[in-house]
């Protein structure tokens, strides 16, 4: 199964965080699953890092390199992903999350998230 990890799950997985739910850990650890990340997540990380938030210290370049080195596949953002956002119901206002949801819907890839609000979309979303 192809799994697109949302930004929180991606950061927890990459950092080996205890916050990563056991269900997510099991899915991510299953070699039968293809793990994917979106440039939208790297954009979100770079954006928040650029704000110099004291609670956020992640280097987007190092994160990307680590993901690629560990077998993650980068899911490019297409114009179809961008325009599909327009048809999403206004459940979630976060533009990064809405793009991830759009990618999931357009590509038919399961979006793995810890955000119950994202799971309310009519998309292949799995909340862990």
mmCIF file with all atom_site columns, C-alpha atoms in Angstrom:
data_model
loop_
_atom_site.group_PDB
_atom_site.id
_atom_site.type_symbol
_atom_site.label_atom_id
_atom_site.label_alt_id
_atom_site.label_comp_id
_atom_site.label_asym_id
_atom_site.label_entity_id
_atom_site.label_seq_id
_atom_site.pdbx_PDB_ins_code
_atom_site.Cartn_x
_atom_site.Cartn_y
_atom_site.Cartn_z
_atom_site.occupancy
_atom_site.B_iso_or_equiv
_atom_site.pdbx_formal_charge
_atom_site.auth_seq_id
_atom_site.auth_comp_id
_atom_site.auth_asym_id
_atom_site.auth_atom_id
_atom_site.pdbx_PDB_model_num
ATOM 1   C CA . UNK A 1 1   ? 0.000   0.000  0.000   1.00 0.00 ? 1   UNK A CA 1
ATOM 2   C CA . UNK A 1 2   ? 1.207   3.513  -0.782  1.00 0.00 ? 2   UNK A CA 1
ATOM 3   C CA . UNK A 1 3   ? 1.190   5.786  2.260   1.00 0.00 ? 3   UNK A CA 1
ATOM 4   C CA . UNK A 1 4   ? 1.527   9.560  2.100   1.00 0.00 ? 4   UNK A CA 1
ATOM 5   C CA . UNK A 1 5   ? 2.582   10.776 5.542   1.00 0.00 ? 5   UNK A CA 1
ATOM 6   C CA . UNK A 1 6   ? 1.233   14.081 6.785   1.00 0.00 ? 6   UNK A CA 1
ATOM 7   C CA . UNK A 1 7   ? 3.748   16.524 8.223   1.00 0.00 ? 7   UNK A CA 1
ATOM 8   C CA . UNK A 1 8   ? 3.358   15.600 11.908  1.00 0.00 ? 8   UNK A CA 1
ATOM 9   C CA . UNK A 1 9   ? 3.558   11.856 11.264  1.00 0.00 ? 9   UNK A CA 1
ATOM 10  C CA . UNK A 1 10  ? 6.495   12.442 8.929   1.00 0.00 ? 10  UNK A CA 1
ATOM 11  C CA . UNK A 1 11  ? 8.415   14.453 11.526  1.00 0.00 ? 11  UNK A CA 1
ATOM 12  C CA . UNK A 1 12  ? 7.660   11.956 14.293  1.00 0.00 ? 12  UNK A CA 1
ATOM 13  C CA . UNK A 1 13  ? 8.750   9.043  12.092  1.00 0.00 ? 13  UNK A CA 1
ATOM 14  C CA . UNK A 1 14  ? 11.931  10.779 10.899  1.00 0.00 ? 14  UNK A CA 1
ATOM 15  C CA . UNK A 1 15  ? 12.867  11.800 14.431  1.00 0.00 ? 15  UNK A CA 1
ATOM 16  C CA . UNK A 1 16  ? 12.013  8.492  16.082  1.00 0.00 ? 16  UNK A CA 1
ATOM 17  C CA . UNK A 1 17  ? 9.602   10.338 18.364  1.00 0.00 ? 17  UNK A CA 1
ATOM 18  C CA . UNK A 1 18  ? 7.593   8.642  21.084  1.00 0.00 ? 18  UNK A CA 1
ATOM 19  C CA . UNK A 1 19  ? 4.650   10.706 19.809  1.00 0.00 ? 19  UNK A CA 1
ATOM 20  C CA . UNK A 1 20  ? 4.376   8.446  16.751  1.00 0.00 ? 20  UNK A CA 1
ATOM 21  C CA . UNK A 1 21  ? 1.267   6.325  17.383  1.00 0.00 ? 21  UNK A CA 1
ATOM 22  C CA . UNK A 1 22  ? 1.801   2.564  17.500  1.00 0.00 ? 22  UNK A CA 1
ATOM 23  C CA . UNK A 1 23  ? -0.557  2.045  14.544  1.00 0.00 ? 23  UNK A CA 1
ATOM 24  C CA . UNK A 1 24  ? 1.525   4.448  12.451  1.00 0.00 ? 24  UNK A CA 1
ATOM 25  C CA . UNK A 1 25  ? 4.755   2.804  13.591  1.00 0.00 ? 25  UNK A CA 1
ATOM 26  C CA . UNK A 1 26  ? 3.423   -0.570 12.452  1.00 0.00 ? 26  UNK A CA 1
ATOM 27  C CA . UNK A 1 27  ? 2.325   0.713  9.023   1.00 0.00 ? 27  UNK A CA 1
ATOM 28  C CA . UNK A 1 28  ? 5.575   2.618  8.478   1.00 0.00 ? 28  UNK A CA 1
ATOM 29  C CA . UNK A 1 29  ? 7.631   -0.400 9.522   1.00 0.00 ? 29  UNK A CA 1
ATOM 30  C CA . UNK A 1 30  ? 5.841   -2.767 7.148   1.00 0.00 ? 30  UNK A CA 1
ATOM 31  C CA . UNK A 1 31  ? 8.199   -3.349 4.193   1.00 0.00 ? 31  UNK A CA 1
ATOM 32  C CA . UNK A 1 32  ? 5.175   -4.031 1.949   1.00 0.00 ? 32  UNK A CA 1
ATOM 33  C CA . UNK A 1 33  ? 4.160   -0.365 2.243   1.00 0.00 ? 33  UNK A CA 1
ATOM 34  C CA . UNK A 1 34  ? 5.631   2.344  0.016   1.00 0.00 ? 34  UNK A CA 1
ATOM 35  C CA . UNK A 1 35  ? 6.278   5.456  2.103   1.00 0.00 ? 35  UNK A CA 1
ATOM 36  C CA . UNK A 1 36  ? 5.802   8.815  0.453   1.00 0.00 ? 36  UNK A CA 1
ATOM 37  C CA . UNK A 1 37  ? 6.216   12.456 1.392   1.00 0.00 ? 37  UNK A CA 1
ATOM 38  C CA . UNK A 1 38  ? 5.023   15.635 -0.240  1.00 0.00 ? 38  UNK A CA 1
ATOM 39  C CA . UNK A 1 39  ? 7.002   18.796 -0.956  1.00 0.00 ? 39  UNK A CA 1
ATOM 40  C CA . UNK A 1 40  ? 4.069   20.466 0.838   1.00 0.00 ? 40  UNK A CA 1
ATOM 41  C CA . UNK A 1 41  ? 5.371   18.996 4.101   1.00 0.00 ? 41  UNK A CA 1
ATOM 42  C CA . UNK A 1 42  ? 8.888   20.278 3.410   1.00 0.00 ? 42  UNK A CA 1
ATOM 43  C CA . UNK A 1 43  ? 7.414   23.663 2.522   1.00 0.00 ? 43  UNK A CA 1
ATOM 44  C CA . UNK A 1 44  ? 5.540   23.689 5.842   1.00 0.00 ? 44  UNK A CA 1
ATOM 45  C CA . UNK A 1 45  ? 8.710   22.748 7.746   1.00 0.00 ? 45  UNK A CA 1
ATOM 46  C CA . UNK A 1 46  ? 10.767  25.408 5.936   1.00 0.00 ? 46  UNK A CA 1
ATOM 47  C CA . UNK A 1 47  ? 8.032   27.987 6.483   1.00 0.00 ? 47  UNK A CA 1
ATOM 48  C CA . UNK A 1 48  ? 7.783   27.319 10.228  1.00 0.00 ? 48  UNK A CA 1
ATOM 49  C CA . UNK A 1 49  ? 11.556  27.128 10.623  1.00 0.00 ? 49  UNK A CA 1
ATOM 50  C CA . UNK A 1 50  ? 11.859  30.452 8.819   1.00 0.00 ? 50  UNK A CA 1
ATOM 51  C CA . UNK A 1 51  ? 9.591   32.040 11.417  1.00 0.00 ? 51  UNK A CA 1
ATOM 52  C CA . UNK A 1 52  ? 12.276  31.224 14.016  1.00 0.00 ? 52  UNK A CA 1
ATOM 53  C CA . UNK A 1 53  ? 9.742   29.631 16.337  1.00 0.00 ? 53  UNK A CA 1
ATOM 54  C CA . UNK A 1 54  ? 11.391  28.509 19.560  1.00 0.00 ? 54  UNK A CA 1
ATOM 55  C CA . UNK A 1 55  ? 9.381   25.268 19.548  1.00 0.00 ? 55  UNK A CA 1
ATOM 56  C CA . UNK A 1 56  ? 10.345  24.337 15.993  1.00 0.00 ? 56  UNK A CA 1
ATOM 57  C CA . UNK A 1 57  ? 13.918  23.464 14.993  1.00 0.00 ? 57  UNK A CA 1
ATOM 58  C CA . UNK A 1 58  ? 13.912  21.322 11.876  1.00 0.00 ? 58  UNK A CA 1
ATOM 59  C CA . UNK A 1 59  ? 16.171  21.769 8.861   1.00 0.00 ? 59  UNK A CA 1
ATOM 60  C CA . UNK A 1 60  ? 14.018  21.022 5.795   1.00 0.00 ? 60  UNK A CA 1
ATOM 61  C CA . UNK A 1 61  ? 17.079  20.193 3.666   1.00 0.00 ? 61  UNK A CA 1
ATOM 62  C CA . UNK A 1 62  ? 18.350  17.628 6.149   1.00 0.00 ? 62  UNK A CA 1
ATOM 63  C CA . UNK A 1 63  ? 14.863  16.194 6.559   1.00 0.00 ? 63  UNK A CA 1
ATOM 64  C CA . UNK A 1 64  ? 14.494  15.753 2.782   1.00 0.00 ? 64  UNK A CA 1
ATOM 65  C CA . UNK A 1 65  ? 17.899  14.122 2.448   1.00 0.00 ? 65  UNK A CA 1
ATOM 66  C CA . UNK A 1 66  ? 17.162  11.767 5.359   1.00 0.00 ? 66  UNK A CA 1
ATOM 67  C CA . UNK A 1 67  ? 13.789  10.776 3.919   1.00 0.00 ? 67  UNK A CA 1
ATOM 68  C CA . UNK A 1 68  ? 15.254  10.011 0.491   1.00 0.00 ? 68  UNK A CA 1
ATOM 69  C CA . UNK A 1 69  ? 18.188  8.132  2.043   1.00 0.00 ? 69  UNK A CA 1
ATOM 70  C CA . UNK A 1 70  ? 15.723  5.984  3.991   1.00 0.00 ? 70  UNK A CA 1
ATOM 71  C CA . UNK A 1 71  ? 13.651  4.925  1.006   1.00 0.00 ? 71  UNK A CA 1
ATOM 72  C CA . UNK A 1 72  ? 10.838  7.479  1.096   1.00 0.00 ? 72  UNK A CA 1
ATOM 73  C CA . UNK A 1 73  ? 9.472   8.507  -2.301  1.00 0.00 ? 73  UNK A CA 1
ATOM 74  C CA . UNK A 1 74  ? 8.794   12.155 -3.057  1.00 0.00 ? 74  UNK A CA 1
ATOM 75  C CA . UNK A 1 75  ? 5.297   12.723 -4.482  1.00 0.00 ? 75  UNK A CA 1
ATOM 76  C CA . UNK A 1 76  ? 5.563   15.746 -6.752  1.00 0.00 ? 76  UNK A CA 1
ATOM 77  C CA . UNK A 1 77  ? 2.892   18.425 -6.600  1.00 0.00 ? 77  UNK A CA 1
ATOM 78  C CA . UNK A 1 78  ? 1.037   18.791 -9.881  1.00 0.00 ? 78  UNK A CA 1
ATOM 79  C CA . UNK A 1 79  ? -1.350  21.396 -11.203 1.00 0.00 ? 79  UNK A CA 1
ATOM 80  C CA . UNK A 1 80  ? -4.128  18.806 -10.833 1.00 0.00 ? 80  UNK A CA 1
ATOM 81  C CA . UNK A 1 81  ? -3.379  18.620 -7.106  1.00 0.00 ? 81  UNK A CA 1
ATOM 82  C CA . UNK A 1 82  ? -3.492  22.400 -6.883  1.00 0.00 ? 82  UNK A CA 1
ATOM 83  C CA . UNK A 1 83  ? -6.788  22.902 -8.689  1.00 0.00 ? 83  UNK A CA 1
ATOM 84  C CA . UNK A 1 84  ? -8.471  20.005 -6.861  1.00 0.00 ? 84  UNK A CA 1
ATOM 85  C CA . UNK A 1 85  ? -8.180  21.961 -3.616  1.00 0.00 ? 85  UNK A CA 1
ATOM 86  C CA . UNK A 1 86  ? -11.021 24.167 -4.859  1.00 0.00 ? 86  UNK A CA 1
ATOM 87  C CA . UNK A 1 87  ? -13.496 21.282 -4.611  1.00 0.00 ? 87  UNK A CA 1
ATOM 88  C CA . UNK A 1 88  ? -12.598 20.338 -1.033  1.00 0.00 ? 88  UNK A CA 1
ATOM 89  C CA . UNK A 1 89  ? -15.207 21.063 1.622   1.00 0.00 ? 89  UNK A CA 1
ATOM 90  C CA . UNK A 1 90  ? -14.113 23.758 4.119   1.00 0.00 ? 90  UNK A CA 1
ATOM 91  C CA . UNK A 1 91  ? -13.369 21.298 6.929   1.00 0.00 ? 91  UNK A CA 1
ATOM 92  C CA . UNK A 1 92  ? -9.743  22.308 7.419   1.00 0.00 ? 92  UNK A CA 1
ATOM 93  C CA . UNK A 1 93  ? -8.262  25.736 6.783   1.00 0.00 ? 93  UNK A CA 1
ATOM 94  C CA . UNK A 1 94  ? -4.564  24.780 6.850   1.00 0.00 ? 94  UNK A CA 1
ATOM 95  C CA . UNK A 1 95  ? -3.275  25.178 3.265   1.00 0.00 ? 95  UNK A CA 1
ATOM 96  C CA . UNK A 1 96  ? -0.524  22.571 3.722   1.00 0.00 ? 96  UNK A CA 1
ATOM 97  C CA . UNK A 1 97  ? -2.995  19.964 4.973   1.00 0.00 ? 97  UNK A CA 1
ATOM 98  C CA . UNK A 1 98  ? -5.478  20.769 2.215   1.00 0.00 ? 98  UNK A CA 1
ATOM 99  C CA . UNK A 1 99  ? -2.788  20.168 -0.394  1.00 0.00 ? 99  UNK A CA 1
ATOM 100 C CA . UNK A 1 100 ? -1.905  16.809 1.199   1.00 0.00 ? 100 UNK A CA 1
ATOM 101 C CA . UNK A 1 101 ? -5.579  15.837 1.156   1.00 0.00 ? 101 UNK A CA 1
ATOM 102 C CA . UNK A 1 102 ? -5.856  16.858 -2.480  1.00 0.00 ? 102 UNK A CA 1
ATOM 103 C CA . UNK A 1 103 ? -2.795  14.779 -3.387  1.00 0.00 ? 103 UNK A CA 1
ATOM 104 C CA . UNK A 1 104 ? -4.262  11.812 -1.554  1.00 0.00 ? 104 UNK A CA 1
ATOM 105 C CA . UNK A 1 105 ? -7.574  12.115 -3.373  1.00 0.00 ? 105 UNK A CA 1
ATOM 106 C CA . UNK A 1 106 ? -6.163  12.684 -6.849  1.00 0.00 ? 106 UNK A CA 1
ATOM 107 C CA . UNK A 1 107 ? -3.585  9.892  -6.582  1.00 0.00 ? 107 UNK A CA 1
ATOM 108 C CA . UNK A 1 108 ? -5.721  7.449  -4.582  1.00 0.00 ? 108 UNK A CA 1
ATOM 109 C CA . UNK A 1 109 ? -2.962  7.183  -1.979  1.00 0.00 ? 109 UNK A CA 1
ATOM 110 C CA . UNK A 1 110 ? -3.750  6.683  1.705   1.00 0.00 ? 110 UNK A CA 1
ATOM 111 C CA . UNK A 1 111 ? -2.879  9.773  3.740   1.00 0.00 ? 111 UNK A CA 1
ATOM 112 C CA . UNK A 1 112 ? -1.599  8.729  7.158   1.00 0.00 ? 112 UNK A CA 1
ATOM 113 C CA . UNK A 1 113 ? -2.397  11.376 9.777   1.00 0.00 ? 113 UNK A CA 1
ATOM 114 C CA . UNK A 1 114 ? -2.867  11.887 13.484  1.00 0.00 ? 114 UNK A CA 1
ATOM 115 C CA . UNK A 1 115 ? -5.308  14.747 12.794  1.00 0.00 ? 115 UNK A CA 1
ATOM 116 C CA . UNK A 1 116 ? -8.910  13.578 13.234  1.00 0.00 ? 116 UNK A CA 1
ATOM 117 C CA . UNK A 1 117 ? -10.139 16.681 11.394  1.00 0.00 ? 117 UNK A CA 1
ATOM 118 C CA . UNK A 1 118 ? -8.302  15.591 8.224   1.00 0.00 ? 118 UNK A CA 1
ATOM 119 C CA . UNK A 1 119 ? -9.963  12.178 8.469   1.00 0.00 ? 119 UNK A CA 1
ATOM 120 C CA . UNK A 1 120 ? -13.357 13.839 7.939   1.00 0.00 ? 120 UNK A CA 1
ATOM 121 C CA . UNK A 1 121 ? -12.587 14.441 4.257   1.00 0.00 ? 121 UNK A CA 1
ATOM 122 C CA . UNK A 1 122 ? -14.033 12.111 1.616   1.00 0.00 ? 122 UNK A CA 1
ATOM 123 C CA . UNK A 1 123 ? -10.532 10.915 0.806   1.00 0.00 ? 123 UNK A CA 1
ATOM 124 C CA . UNK A 1 124 ? -8.400  7.859  1.487   1.00 0.00 ? 124 UNK A CA 1
ATOM 125 C CA . UNK A 1 125 ? -7.274  9.144  4.902   1.00 0.00 ? 125 UNK A CA 1
ATOM 126 C CA . UNK A 1 126 ? -6.272  6.911  7.794   1.00 0.00 ? 126 UNK A CA 1
ATOM 127 C CA . UNK A 1 127 ? -6.161  8.494  11.221  1.00 0.00 ? 127 UNK A CA 1
ATOM 128 C CA . UNK A 1 128 ? -3.744  6.837  13.647  1.00 0.00 ? 128 UNK A CA 1
#
